[in-house]
Amino acid sequence: MKQLILLFAFSFLFIKCNSSNIKEKNIGLIAQKAMVVSAKIEASQIGAEILKKGGNAYDAMIATHFALAVAYPVAGNIGGGGFMVYRNNDGTKGALDFREKAPITAHKDMYLDGAGNVIKNKSTVGAHAVGVPGSVAGAFEVYEKFGSLPFKELIQPAIDLARNGFKITKKQAASLNKAAAKFKKVNTYKTLFEAEWKEGSLLKQEELAQTLERIRDFGSAGFYEGKTAELFVNYVAQLGGIISREDLQKYTAIWRKPITFKYKDYQITSMTLPASGGICLAQILKSITPYNISEIKHNSTKYIQLLTEASRRSYADRAHFLGDIDFVNVPIDSLTATDYINQRMDNFSWDKATPSSEVSHGKVLGYESDETTHYSIIDQFGNAVSVTTTLNTGYGSKVVVKGAGFILNNEMDDFSSKPGVPNVYGLVGSKANAIAPEKRMLSSMTPTIVEKNGKLKMVLGTPGGSTIITSVLQNILNIAEYDMGMQESVDQPRFHHQWLPDVIRMEPGGFNSETKTELKALGYTLYEKKALVIGKVDAILVLPNGSLEGGADARGDDAAVGF
Ligand code: DON
């Protein structure tokens, strides 16, 4: 029953579905020099303005990030965290981890009752669900290493947007109205998100503007110390949470070595642990390398089957091996070694599905609604950044810090509360992803940069919880194997398999009935629910003549702005 309810809830989050399985070739925005693609036009414009003023991709990243915290409250954030992968114009690459951390007093069994069962909603709703946020530390880390314009100029547009307000879209109105009851239940006061929203309503966020001003004036300390920290810690304590002043003071973002690997002529750079995206992407792409993909019809039975079987095996490994590399020993090299991958695919057969029970063990529950956000930027100097950031599910924990106007994440649910018990994305985990003080929870985020022949080719990423990895995967293949344009690629219907539950999720209307019948005959269980969409990809493709094509996902309000 719980599974059914969660599946039902999941299917209703997304508003727009694909009405046809034939996707006409849409061409995205073409720009000659620079581009920002993000979940909201206001944020893309603010980022692009910074580039026009002579700022670089990192300046634009900071401006876009703060703008999304204002214009896209469902996932844009200062109370959450994320990951950035970058490639500079000289080809150097790197990655920043500004993922949330478990509080110092967190412990392995904090979401279990006396009988050892997971307490419903404790890791997803309210102050207990909150991880120590990393976004503001991440922004300053980026600024110190790569920023070029004065920081004040980067954050000011977001402050103005919060103070003066912006008109919300139809999708935002529906999403806010839907979340109102949860905001009400969680908070001790009436938050400004609880109102009768309509398309075009003005959303002004004065308290958030003041918090952003403290960040502008005092730097990172404007968030992790002083008044903001006091408001944060006091309110969380009032709601029964455990994040302390010390937790905030101790938070640091970490530069990490990204995962890099080759897929045919392409060099792929993606996020490493605590994000699982890069490892899983490498495993899946290596699993399918021996097959001549471009000769398999796009989204055909064989295509879906091959990607499903590769994903099944990779997600099974994810559940068992992956966790915060600072806490657990993860055999990344072995997991991504070609021999190991080939051996994992040994029992793959075109004749029938490999049941997940034969790949590994686990129990299945279901999914819930989710929201994260990704933005891709290429600047006029040729630098590229790929950033995925989140509060976890839509509006995170629904806690809105009283007096400070920002929403806190519910990222603690990305830990494995109990081995084998699924989280909101239906993902199961093991000891590797158990809760420990100051540990980072495992993520599926996959901010990615693709090069071809040593040159920048594509910047991409997406929200979508566990479906992030498979959405990024399918877009890489759309470009590398099917020669699509960026918008055309983003528009394609997507499917997803994650080992457990043992189902292929498919965007409705996107796949023909013959394919579905064939898949069922091979032993696959399909899940295709009205309005289900998988991922919301924002990407940029470098075209052969050097101009840029944006891919802004029409499943949301996403927008590309460039020049
Ligand atoms: O880090 C993760 O994998 C999740 N917290 C991401 C959540 C997400 O993508 C929700 N978006 N639709």
Coordinates of C-alpha atoms and ligand atoms in Angstrom, one line a residue:
M1 CA 0.0 0.0 0.0
K2 CA 2.7 2.4 1.0
Q3 CA 4.4 1.6 -2.3
L4 CA 1.3 2.5 -4.2
I5 CA 0.8 5.8 -2.3
L6 CA 4.4 6.8 -3.0
L7 CA 4.2 5.9 -6.6
F8 CA 1.0 7.9 -6.9
A9 CA 2.6 10.9 -5.1
F10 CA 5.6 10.7 -7.4
S11 CA 3.6 10.7 -10.5
F12 CA 1.8 13.9 -9.6
L13 CA 4.8 16.1 -9.0
F14 CA 5.5 16.6 -12.6
I15 CA 3.2 18.7 -14.5
K16 CA 4.0 18.3 -18.2
C17 CA 4.1 15.0 -19.9
N18 CA 5.1 14.1 -23.4
S19 CA 2.1 13.7 -25.6
S20 CA 3.8 11.8 -28.4
N21 CA 6.6 9.4 -28.9
I22 CA 7.8 11.2 -31.9
K23 CA 9.8 14.2 -30.8
E24 CA 10.2 16.7 -33.6
K25 CA 13.6 18.3 -33.8
N26 CA 13.5 21.5 -31.8
I27 CA 16.5 23.7 -31.9
G28 CA 17.5 25.4 -28.7
L29 CA 18.8 28.9 -28.3
I30 CA 22.0 29.4 -30.3
A31 CA 24.6 31.8 -29.0
Q32 CA 28.0 32.7 -30.3
K33 CA 30.0 33.3 -27.1
A34 CA 28.4 32.4 -23.8
M35 CA 25.3 30.9 -22.2
V36 CA 23.6 30.0 -19.0
V37 CA 20.8 27.4 -18.9
S38 CA 18.9 27.0 -15.6
A39 CA 15.6 26.2 -14.2
K40 CA 14.3 29.8 -14.2
I41 CA 14.6 32.6 -16.8
E42 CA 15.4 35.2 -14.0
A43 CA 18.4 33.1 -12.9
S44 CA 19.6 32.5 -16.4
Q45 CA 19.3 36.2 -17.2
I46 CA 21.2 37.2 -14.1
G47 CA 24.0 34.8 -14.8
A48 CA 24.2 35.9 -18.5
E49 CA 24.3 39.6 -17.4
I50 CA 27.3 38.9 -15.2
L51 CA 29.0 37.3 -18.2
K52 CA 28.2 40.3 -20.4
K53 CA 29.8 42.5 -17.8
G54 CA 33.0 40.6 -18.3
G55 CA 32.6 38.1 -15.5
N56 CA 33.7 34.5 -16.0
A57 CA 31.7 31.3 -15.7
Y58 CA 32.5 31.1 -11.9
D59 CA 31.1 34.6 -11.3
A60 CA 28.1 33.6 -13.3
M61 CA 27.8 30.4 -11.3
I62 CA 27.6 32.4 -8.0
A63 CA 25.1 34.9 -9.4
T64 CA 22.9 32.1 -10.9
H65 CA 23.1 30.1 -7.7
F66 CA 21.9 32.9 -5.4
A67 CA 19.3 33.9 -8.0
L68 CA 17.9 30.4 -8.1
A69 CA 17.6 30.5 -4.3
V70 CA 15.2 33.4 -4.8
A71 CA 13.4 32.6 -8.0
Y72 CA 13.2 28.8 -7.7
P73 CA 12.5 28.1 -4.0
V74 CA 11.5 24.5 -4.6
A75 CA 15.1 23.5 -5.1
G76 CA 17.4 26.6 -5.6
N77 CA 18.9 27.2 -2.2
I78 CA 21.2 28.6 0.4
G79 CA 19.9 26.0 2.9
G80 CA 21.0 23.0 0.8
G81 CA 24.1 21.8 -1.0
G82 CA 25.4 20.4 -4.2
F83 CA 28.3 19.7 -6.5
M84 CA 30.2 21.6 -9.3
V85 CA 32.3 20.1 -12.0
Y86 CA 34.4 22.5 -14.1
R87 CA 36.6 22.7 -17.1
N88 CA 38.8 25.7 -17.7
N89 CA 39.7 26.9 -21.2
D90 CA 43.1 25.5 -20.8
G91 CA 41.6 22.0 -20.3
T92 CA 42.2 21.8 -16.5
K93 CA 39.3 20.1 -14.7
G94 CA 38.1 19.8 -11.1
A95 CA 35.2 19.4 -8.9
L96 CA 33.8 21.0 -5.7
D97 CA 31.8 19.2 -3.1
F98 CA 29.4 21.4 -1.2
R99 CA 27.2 18.6 -0.1
E100 CA 25.4 18.8 3.3
K101 CA 26.9 16.9 6.3
A102 CA 25.2 15.0 9.1
P103 CA 25.2 17.1 12.3
I104 CA 27.9 16.3 14.9
T105 CA 25.3 14.7 17.2
A106 CA 23.8 12.5 14.4
H107 CA 24.0 8.8 14.8
K108 CA 23.4 5.6 12.8
D109 CA 20.0 4.8 14.3
M110 CA 18.6 8.3 14.6
Y111 CA 15.6 7.6 12.4
L112 CA 14.7 4.2 14.1
D113 CA 12.1 3.6 16.8
G114 CA 12.7 1.3 19.8
A115 CA 11.8 -1.7 17.8
G116 CA 14.4 -0.8 15.1
N117 CA 11.9 0.3 12.5
V118 CA 12.3 3.5 10.4
I119 CA 10.1 6.2 11.8
K120 CA 7.9 7.5 9.0
N121 CA 8.8 11.0 7.7
K122 CA 11.5 11.7 10.3
S123 CA 14.3 11.9 7.7
T124 CA 12.2 13.8 5.2
V125 CA 9.9 16.3 6.9
G126 CA 10.8 18.9 9.6
A127 CA 13.9 19.9 11.5
H128 CA 15.2 16.4 12.1
A129 CA 15.7 15.9 8.4
V130 CA 18.1 18.7 7.9
G131 CA 21.7 18.3 7.0
V132 CA 24.3 21.0 7.6
P133 CA 24.0 23.2 4.4
G134 CA 26.9 23.6 2.1
S135 CA 25.8 26.0 -0.6
V136 CA 27.1 29.3 0.8
A137 CA 30.5 27.8 1.7
G138 CA 30.5 26.4 -1.9
A139 CA 29.9 29.8 -3.4
F140 CA 32.8 31.4 -1.4
E141 CA 35.1 28.5 -2.2
V142 CA 34.4 29.0 -5.9
Y143 CA 34.8 32.8 -5.5
E144 CA 38.2 32.5 -3.8
K145 CA 39.6 30.2 -6.4
F146 CA 38.2 31.6 -9.6
G147 CA 36.0 34.7 -9.0
S148 CA 36.9 37.8 -10.9
L149 CA 34.2 40.5 -10.3
P150 CA 33.6 42.0 -6.8
F151 CA 31.4 39.5 -4.8
K152 CA 28.9 42.2 -4.0
E153 CA 28.1 42.5 -7.7
L154 CA 27.4 38.8 -8.0
I155 CA 24.9 38.6 -5.2
Q156 CA 23.2 41.9 -5.5
P157 CA 20.9 40.9 -8.4
A158 CA 19.5 38.1 -6.1
I159 CA 19.0 40.5 -3.3
D160 CA 17.1 42.9 -5.5
L161 CA 15.0 40.0 -6.9
A162 CA 14.1 38.9 -3.4
R163 CA 13.2 42.4 -2.3
N164 CA 11.3 43.6 -5.3
G165 CA 9.8 40.2 -6.1
F166 CA 9.2 38.3 -9.3
K167 CA 6.1 36.9 -11.0
I168 CA 5.7 33.2 -10.4
T169 CA 4.8 30.9 -13.2
K170 CA 1.8 28.6 -13.5
K171 CA 3.9 25.6 -12.5
Q172 CA 5.3 27.4 -9.5
A173 CA 1.8 28.5 -8.4
A174 CA 0.6 24.9 -8.5
S175 CA 3.7 23.6 -6.8
L176 CA 3.5 26.2 -4.0
N177 CA -0.2 25.7 -3.4
K178 CA 0.4 22.0 -3.2
A179 CA 3.1 22.4 -0.6
A180 CA 1.2 24.9 1.6
A181 CA -0.3 22.3 3.9
K182 CA 3.2 20.9 4.6
F183 CA 4.7 24.3 5.3
K184 CA 1.8 24.9 7.7
K185 CA 2.3 21.6 9.5
V186 CA 6.1 21.9 9.9
N187 CA 6.5 25.6 10.9
T188 CA 5.4 27.4 14.1
Y189 CA 4.4 30.6 12.2
K190 CA 2.8 31.4 8.9
T191 CA 5.5 31.3 6.3
L192 CA 5.3 33.5 3.3
F193 CA 5.0 30.5 1.0
E194 CA 1.5 29.8 2.4
A195 CA -0.8 31.9 0.2
E196 CA -3.3 31.6 -2.6
W197 CA -0.9 31.5 -5.5
K198 CA -1.8 32.2 -9.1
E199 CA 0.2 32.5 -12.2
G200 CA 1.7 36.0 -12.2
S201 CA 1.5 36.5 -8.4
L202 CA 4.4 38.5 -7.1
L203 CA 6.7 36.6 -4.7
K204 CA 8.6 39.1 -2.5
Q205 CA 11.0 37.7 0.1
E206 CA 12.3 40.5 2.3
E207 CA 13.7 38.3 5.0
L208 CA 15.7 36.3 2.4
A209 CA 16.9 39.6 1.0
Q210 CA 18.2 40.5 4.4
T211 CA 20.0 37.2 4.8
L212 CA 21.6 37.6 1.4
E213 CA 22.7 41.1 2.5
R214 CA 24.4 39.6 5.5
I215 CA 26.2 37.1 3.2
R216 CA 27.1 40.1 0.9
D217 CA 28.5 42.1 3.8
F218 CA 30.1 39.4 6.0
G219 CA 31.0 36.7 3.5
S220 CA 30.5 33.1 4.5
A221 CA 30.3 34.2 8.2
G222 CA 27.1 36.1 7.2
F223 CA 25.5 32.6 6.9
Y224 CA 27.5 30.3 9.2
E225 CA 27.9 32.8 12.0
G226 CA 26.2 35.8 13.5
K227 CA 22.6 36.7 13.1
T228 CA 21.8 34.1 10.4
A229 CA 23.4 31.3 12.3
E230 CA 21.5 32.4 15.5
L231 CA 18.1 32.5 13.7
F232 CA 18.9 29.1 12.0
V233 CA 20.0 27.2 15.1
N234 CA 17.3 28.7 17.4
Y235 CA 14.5 27.8 15.0
V236 CA 15.8 24.3 14.3
A237 CA 16.1 23.7 18.1
Q238 CA 12.6 25.1 18.6
L239 CA 11.4 22.4 16.1
G240 CA 13.3 19.7 17.8
G241 CA 16.3 19.5 15.4
I242 CA 19.9 19.0 16.3
I243 CA 22.0 21.3 14.2
S244 CA 24.3 23.4 16.4
R245 CA 26.4 26.6 16.0
E246 CA 29.4 24.3 16.0
D247 CA 28.0 22.4 13.1
L248 CA 27.6 25.6 11.1
Q249 CA 31.0 26.9 12.0
K250 CA 32.8 23.7 11.1
Y251 CA 31.2 23.3 7.6
T252 CA 33.7 23.4 4.8
A253 CA 33.3 22.7 1.0
I254 CA 35.9 20.3 -0.4
W255 CA 37.7 20.3 -3.8
R256 CA 37.7 16.8 -5.1
K257 CA 39.2 15.0 -8.1
P258 CA 36.4 14.3 -10.5
I259 CA 35.8 10.9 -12.1
T260 CA 37.1 11.0 -15.6
F261 CA 36.9 8.2 -18.2
K262 CA 36.6 7.6 -21.9
Y263 CA 33.6 6.6 -23.8
K264 CA 34.7 5.9 -27.4
D265 CA 35.9 9.4 -28.7
Y266 CA 34.6 11.2 -25.7
Q267 CA 36.3 12.1 -22.5
I268 CA 33.7 12.4 -19.7
T269 CA 34.2 14.2 -16.4
S270 CA 31.7 13.9 -13.7
M271 CA 31.2 14.1 -10.0
T272 CA 32.9 11.7 -7.6
L273 CA 31.8 10.6 -4.1
P274 CA 29.8 11.5 -2.1
A275 CA 28.0 11.8 -5.4
S276 CA 27.5 8.4 -7.1
G277 CA 26.8 9.9 -10.5
G278 CA 30.3 9.8 -12.0
I279 CA 31.0 6.2 -10.9
C280 CA 27.6 4.9 -12.0
L281 CA 27.8 6.8 -15.3
A282 CA 31.3 5.3 -15.9
Q283 CA 30.0 1.8 -15.1
I284 CA 27.0 2.0 -17.3
L285 CA 28.8 3.5 -20.3
K286 CA 31.6 1.0 -20.0
S287 CA 29.0 -1.8 -19.8
I288 CA 27.5 -0.8 -23.1
T289 CA 30.7 0.1 -24.9
P290 CA 31.1 -3.4 -26.5
Y291 CA 27.7 -2.9 -28.3
N292 CA 27.3 -0.9 -31.4
I293 CA 24.8 1.5 -30.0
S294 CA 24.3 3.7 -33.0
E295 CA 23.1 0.7 -34.9
I296 CA 20.4 0.0 -32.3
K297 CA 17.4 2.2 -32.9
H298 CA 17.0 5.0 -30.3
N299 CA 14.5 4.1 -27.5
S300 CA 13.8 0.7 -29.1
T301 CA 13.3 -2.5 -27.2
K302 CA 17.0 -3.5 -27.5
Y303 CA 18.2 0.0 -26.5
I304 CA 16.0 0.1 -23.4
Q305 CA 16.9 -3.5 -22.6
L306 CA 20.7 -2.9 -22.8
L307 CA 20.6 0.3 -20.8
T308 CA 18.3 -1.2 -18.2
E309 CA 20.6 -4.2 -17.7
A310 CA 23.6 -2.1 -17.4
S311 CA 21.9 0.3 -15.0
R312 CA 20.5 -2.6 -12.9
R313 CA 24.0 -3.9 -12.2
S314 CA 25.4 -0.4 -11.5
Y315 CA 22.7 0.6 -9.1
A316 CA 23.1 -2.7 -7.2
D317 CA 26.8 -1.8 -6.7
R318 CA 25.8 1.7 -5.7
A319 CA 23.6 0.3 -2.9
H320 CA 26.3 -1.9 -1.6
F321 CA 29.6 -0.1 -2.0
L322 CA 29.1 3.6 -2.2
G323 CA 29.2 6.2 0.5
D324 CA 31.2 9.2 1.7
I325 CA 34.8 8.5 0.6
D326 CA 36.1 10.4 3.7
F327 CA 34.4 7.8 5.9
V328 CA 34.3 4.6 4.0
N329 CA 36.8 2.8 1.7
V330 CA 35.2 2.6 -1.7
P331 CA 37.0 0.6 -4.4
I332 CA 36.4 3.2 -7.2
D333 CA 39.1 1.9 -9.5
S334 CA 37.9 -1.8 -9.3
L335 CA 34.3 -0.8 -9.7
T336 CA 35.0 1.1 -12.9
A337 CA 37.6 -1.4 -14.3
T338 CA 36.7 -2.7 -17.7
D339 CA 37.3 -6.4 -16.7
Y340 CA 35.0 -6.0 -13.7
I341 CA 32.3 -4.4 -15.8
N342 CA 32.5 -7.0 -18.5
Q343 CA 32.2 -9.7 -15.9
R344 CA 29.1 -8.0 -14.4
M345 CA 27.5 -8.1 -17.8
D346 CA 28.4 -11.7 -18.4
N347 CA 25.0 -13.0 -17.6
F348 CA 23.2 -10.4 -19.7
S349 CA 21.0 -12.0 -22.3
W350 CA 19.0 -10.4 -25.1
D351 CA 16.4 -13.2 -24.6
K352 CA 15.1 -12.3 -21.2
A353 CA 15.4 -9.8 -18.3
T354 CA 17.8 -10.6 -15.5
P355 CA 15.7 -10.3 -12.4
S356 CA 17.1 -7.9 -9.8
S357 CA 16.8 -10.7 -7.2
E358 CA 19.5 -12.5 -9.2
V359 CA 21.8 -9.5 -9.2
S360 CA 21.6 -8.8 -5.5
H361 CA 19.1 -8.6 -2.6
G362 CA 16.8 -5.9 -1.2
K363 CA 13.3 -4.9 -0.4
V364 CA 11.3 -2.5 -2.5
L365 CA 9.0 0.3 -1.4
G366 CA 8.7 3.2 -3.8
Y367 CA 9.3 6.8 -4.7
E368 CA 8.1 10.2 -3.6
S369 CA 8.0 13.6 -5.2
D370 CA 11.3 15.2 -5.7
E371 CA 13.1 18.4 -6.8
T372 CA 16.7 19.5 -7.4
T373 CA 18.1 21.9 -9.9
H374 CA 20.9 21.9 -12.4
Y375 CA 22.5 24.7 -14.3
S376 CA 25.1 24.7 -17.1
I377 CA 27.3 27.7 -18.0
I378 CA 29.9 28.3 -20.7
D379 CA 31.5 31.7 -20.6
Q380 CA 33.0 33.8 -23.4
F381 CA 36.5 32.7 -22.4
G382 CA 35.7 29.0 -22.9
N383 CA 35.4 28.0 -19.3
A384 CA 32.6 25.7 -18.4
V385 CA 30.8 24.8 -15.1
S386 CA 28.2 22.2 -14.4
V387 CA 26.4 22.5 -11.1
T388 CA 23.6 20.4 -9.5
T389 CA 22.2 21.7 -6.3
T390 CA 19.3 20.7 -4.1
L391 CA 17.2 20.8 -1.0
N392 CA 16.5 17.1 -1.8
T393 CA 12.7 16.8 -2.2
G394 CA 10.6 19.8 -3.2
Y395 CA 11.1 22.6 -0.6
G396 CA 13.3 20.2 1.4
S397 CA 12.3 19.7 5.0
K398 CA 9.6 22.5 4.6
V399 CA 11.3 24.3 7.4
V400 CA 11.6 28.0 6.6
V401 CA 14.0 29.6 9.0
K402 CA 12.0 32.2 11.0
G403 CA 13.3 35.7 10.5
A404 CA 15.8 34.6 7.8
G405 CA 13.4 33.5 5.0
F406 CA 15.3 30.5 3.6
I407 CA 14.2 26.9 3.3
L408 CA 16.2 24.0 4.9
N409 CA 17.0 20.8 3.1
N410 CA 15.9 17.3 4.0
E411 CA 19.1 15.7 2.7
M412 CA 19.4 13.4 5.7
D413 CA 17.1 11.0 3.9
D414 CA 19.8 10.4 1.3
F415 CA 21.6 8.3 4.0
S416 CA 20.5 4.8 4.4
S417 CA 18.4 5.0 7.6
K418 CA 18.5 1.2 7.9
P419 CA 20.2 -1.3 5.5
G420 CA 17.8 -2.5 2.9
V421 CA 15.0 0.0 3.7
P422 CA 14.4 2.3 0.7
N423 CA 14.6 6.1 0.9
V424 CA 12.1 8.4 -0.9
Y425 CA 13.7 7.5 -4.3
G426 CA 13.3 3.8 -3.6
L427 CA 17.1 3.6 -3.2
V428 CA 18.4 1.1 -0.7
G429 CA 21.8 1.4 0.9
S430 CA 24.2 -0.5 3.2
K431 CA 26.8 0.3 5.9
A432 CA 28.7 2.3 3.4
N433 CA 26.0 5.0 3.4
A434 CA 25.0 4.7 7.1
I435 CA 24.7 7.9 9.1
A436 CA 27.7 9.1 11.1
P437 CA 28.6 12.4 12.6
E438 CA 29.8 14.9 10.0
K439 CA 29.5 12.4 7.2
R440 CA 28.1 13.4 3.8
M441 CA 25.1 11.4 2.5
L442 CA 25.4 9.6 -0.8
S443 CA 24.0 11.5 -3.7
S444 CA 22.9 10.6 -7.3
M445 CA 23.8 14.1 -8.6
T446 CA 25.8 13.9 -11.8
P447 CA 27.0 17.3 -13.0
T448 CA 29.0 16.4 -16.1
I449 CA 31.3 17.8 -18.8
V450 CA 32.0 16.0 -22.0
E451 CA 35.0 16.6 -24.3
K452 CA 35.7 15.3 -27.8
N453 CA 39.2 15.2 -29.2
G454 CA 40.3 17.3 -26.3
K455 CA 37.8 20.1 -26.9
L456 CA 34.8 21.1 -24.9
K457 CA 31.7 19.4 -26.3
M458 CA 28.9 19.5 -23.8
V459 CA 27.9 20.6 -20.3
L460 CA 25.0 18.8 -18.7
G461 CA 23.1 17.7 -15.6
T462 CA 19.7 17.3 -14.2
P463 CA 17.6 16.9 -11.1
G464 CA 15.5 13.8 -10.6
G465 CA 16.8 11.9 -7.5
S466 CA 17.8 8.4 -8.5
T467 CA 16.9 9.1 -12.2
I468 CA 19.6 11.8 -12.5
I469 CA 22.3 9.2 -13.6
T470 CA 20.1 7.6 -16.2
S471 CA 18.9 10.9 -17.6
V472 CA 22.5 12.2 -18.0
L473 CA 23.4 8.8 -19.5
Q474 CA 20.7 9.0 -22.2
N475 CA 21.6 12.6 -23.1
I476 CA 25.2 11.7 -23.6
L477 CA 24.2 8.8 -25.8
N478 CA 21.8 11.1 -27.8
I479 CA 24.7 13.3 -28.7
A480 CA 27.5 10.7 -29.0
E481 CA 25.5 7.9 -30.8
Y482 CA 22.5 9.5 -32.4
D483 CA 23.9 12.9 -33.5
M484 CA 21.1 14.9 -32.0
G485 CA 21.1 18.6 -31.3
M486 CA 21.0 19.7 -27.6
Q487 CA 17.3 20.7 -27.4
E488 CA 16.4 17.7 -29.5
S489 CA 18.2 15.5 -27.0
V490 CA 16.7 17.1 -24.0
D491 CA 13.2 16.7 -25.5
Q492 CA 13.5 12.9 -25.9
P493 CA 11.3 10.7 -23.7
R494 CA 13.4 9.0 -21.0
F495 CA 13.3 5.8 -19.1
H496 CA 14.9 4.6 -15.9
H497 CA 15.9 1.4 -14.0
Q498 CA 17.6 1.4 -10.7
W499 CA 17.9 -2.3 -9.7
L500 CA 15.3 -2.0 -7.0
P501 CA 12.4 -1.7 -7.4
D502 CA 12.7 -4.0 -10.4
V503 CA 10.7 -1.9 -12.8
I504 CA 11.5 0.3 -15.9
R505 CA 10.0 3.7 -15.3
M506 CA 9.0 5.3 -18.6
E507 CA 7.7 8.7 -19.4
P508 CA 4.1 8.4 -20.6
G509 CA 3.4 8.7 -24.3
G510 CA 7.0 8.5 -25.1
F511 CA 7.4 4.9 -26.1
N512 CA 5.4 2.9 -28.7
S513 CA 3.2 0.1 -27.7
E514 CA 5.1 -2.5 -29.7
T515 CA 8.2 -1.7 -27.7
K516 CA 6.3 -2.0 -24.5
T517 CA 4.8 -5.3 -25.4
E518 CA 8.1 -6.7 -26.4
L519 CA 9.7 -5.6 -23.2
K520 CA 7.0 -7.2 -21.2
A521 CA 7.4 -10.4 -23.1
L522 CA 11.1 -10.4 -22.2
G523 CA 10.1 -10.3 -18.5
Y524 CA 10.4 -6.5 -17.8
T525 CA 7.9 -4.8 -15.5
L526 CA 7.0 -1.3 -16.9
Y527 CA 5.8 1.6 -14.8
E528 CA 4.3 4.4 -16.9
K529 CA 2.1 6.8 -15.0
K530 CA 0.3 9.8 -16.2
A531 CA 2.5 13.0 -16.0
L532 CA 5.6 11.1 -14.9
V533 CA 8.7 12.8 -16.2
I534 CA 12.3 11.7 -15.6
G535 CA 14.8 14.4 -15.0
K536 CA 14.8 18.1 -16.1
V537 CA 18.0 18.4 -18.1
D538 CA 19.7 21.8 -18.6
A539 CA 22.6 21.5 -21.0
I540 CA 24.8 23.3 -23.5
L541 CA 26.3 21.8 -26.7
V542 CA 29.3 23.2 -28.5
L543 CA 28.4 23.0 -32.2
P544 CA 31.0 22.1 -34.8
N545 CA 31.3 25.8 -35.8
G546 CA 32.0 26.8 -32.1
S547 CA 28.7 28.3 -31.4
L548 CA 26.6 27.1 -28.5
E549 CA 23.2 25.4 -28.5
G550 CA 21.2 25.4 -25.3
G551 CA 18.9 22.6 -24.2
A552 CA 16.4 23.9 -21.6
D553 CA 14.0 21.2 -20.5
A554 CA 10.4 22.0 -21.4
R555 CA 9.3 19.6 -18.6
G556 CA 9.9 22.7 -16.4
D557 CA 10.1 26.4 -16.8
D558 CA 13.8 26.1 -17.7
A559 CA 15.4 28.8 -19.9
A560 CA 18.6 29.4 -21.8
V561 CA 20.0 32.9 -22.1
G562 CA 23.2 33.7 -24.1
F563 CA 24.9 36.1 -26.4
Ligands
DON1 O1 21.5 14.0 -3.9 C1 20.6 13.3 -4.3 O2 20.8 12.3 -5.0 C2 19.2 13.8 -4.1 N1 19.1 14.5 -2.9 C3 18.8 14.6 -5.3 C4 17.3 15.0 -5.2 C5 16.7 15.3 -6.5 O3 17.3 15.2 -7.5 C6 15.4 15.7 -6.4 N2 15.0 16.2 -7.8 N3 14.2 16.1 -8.5

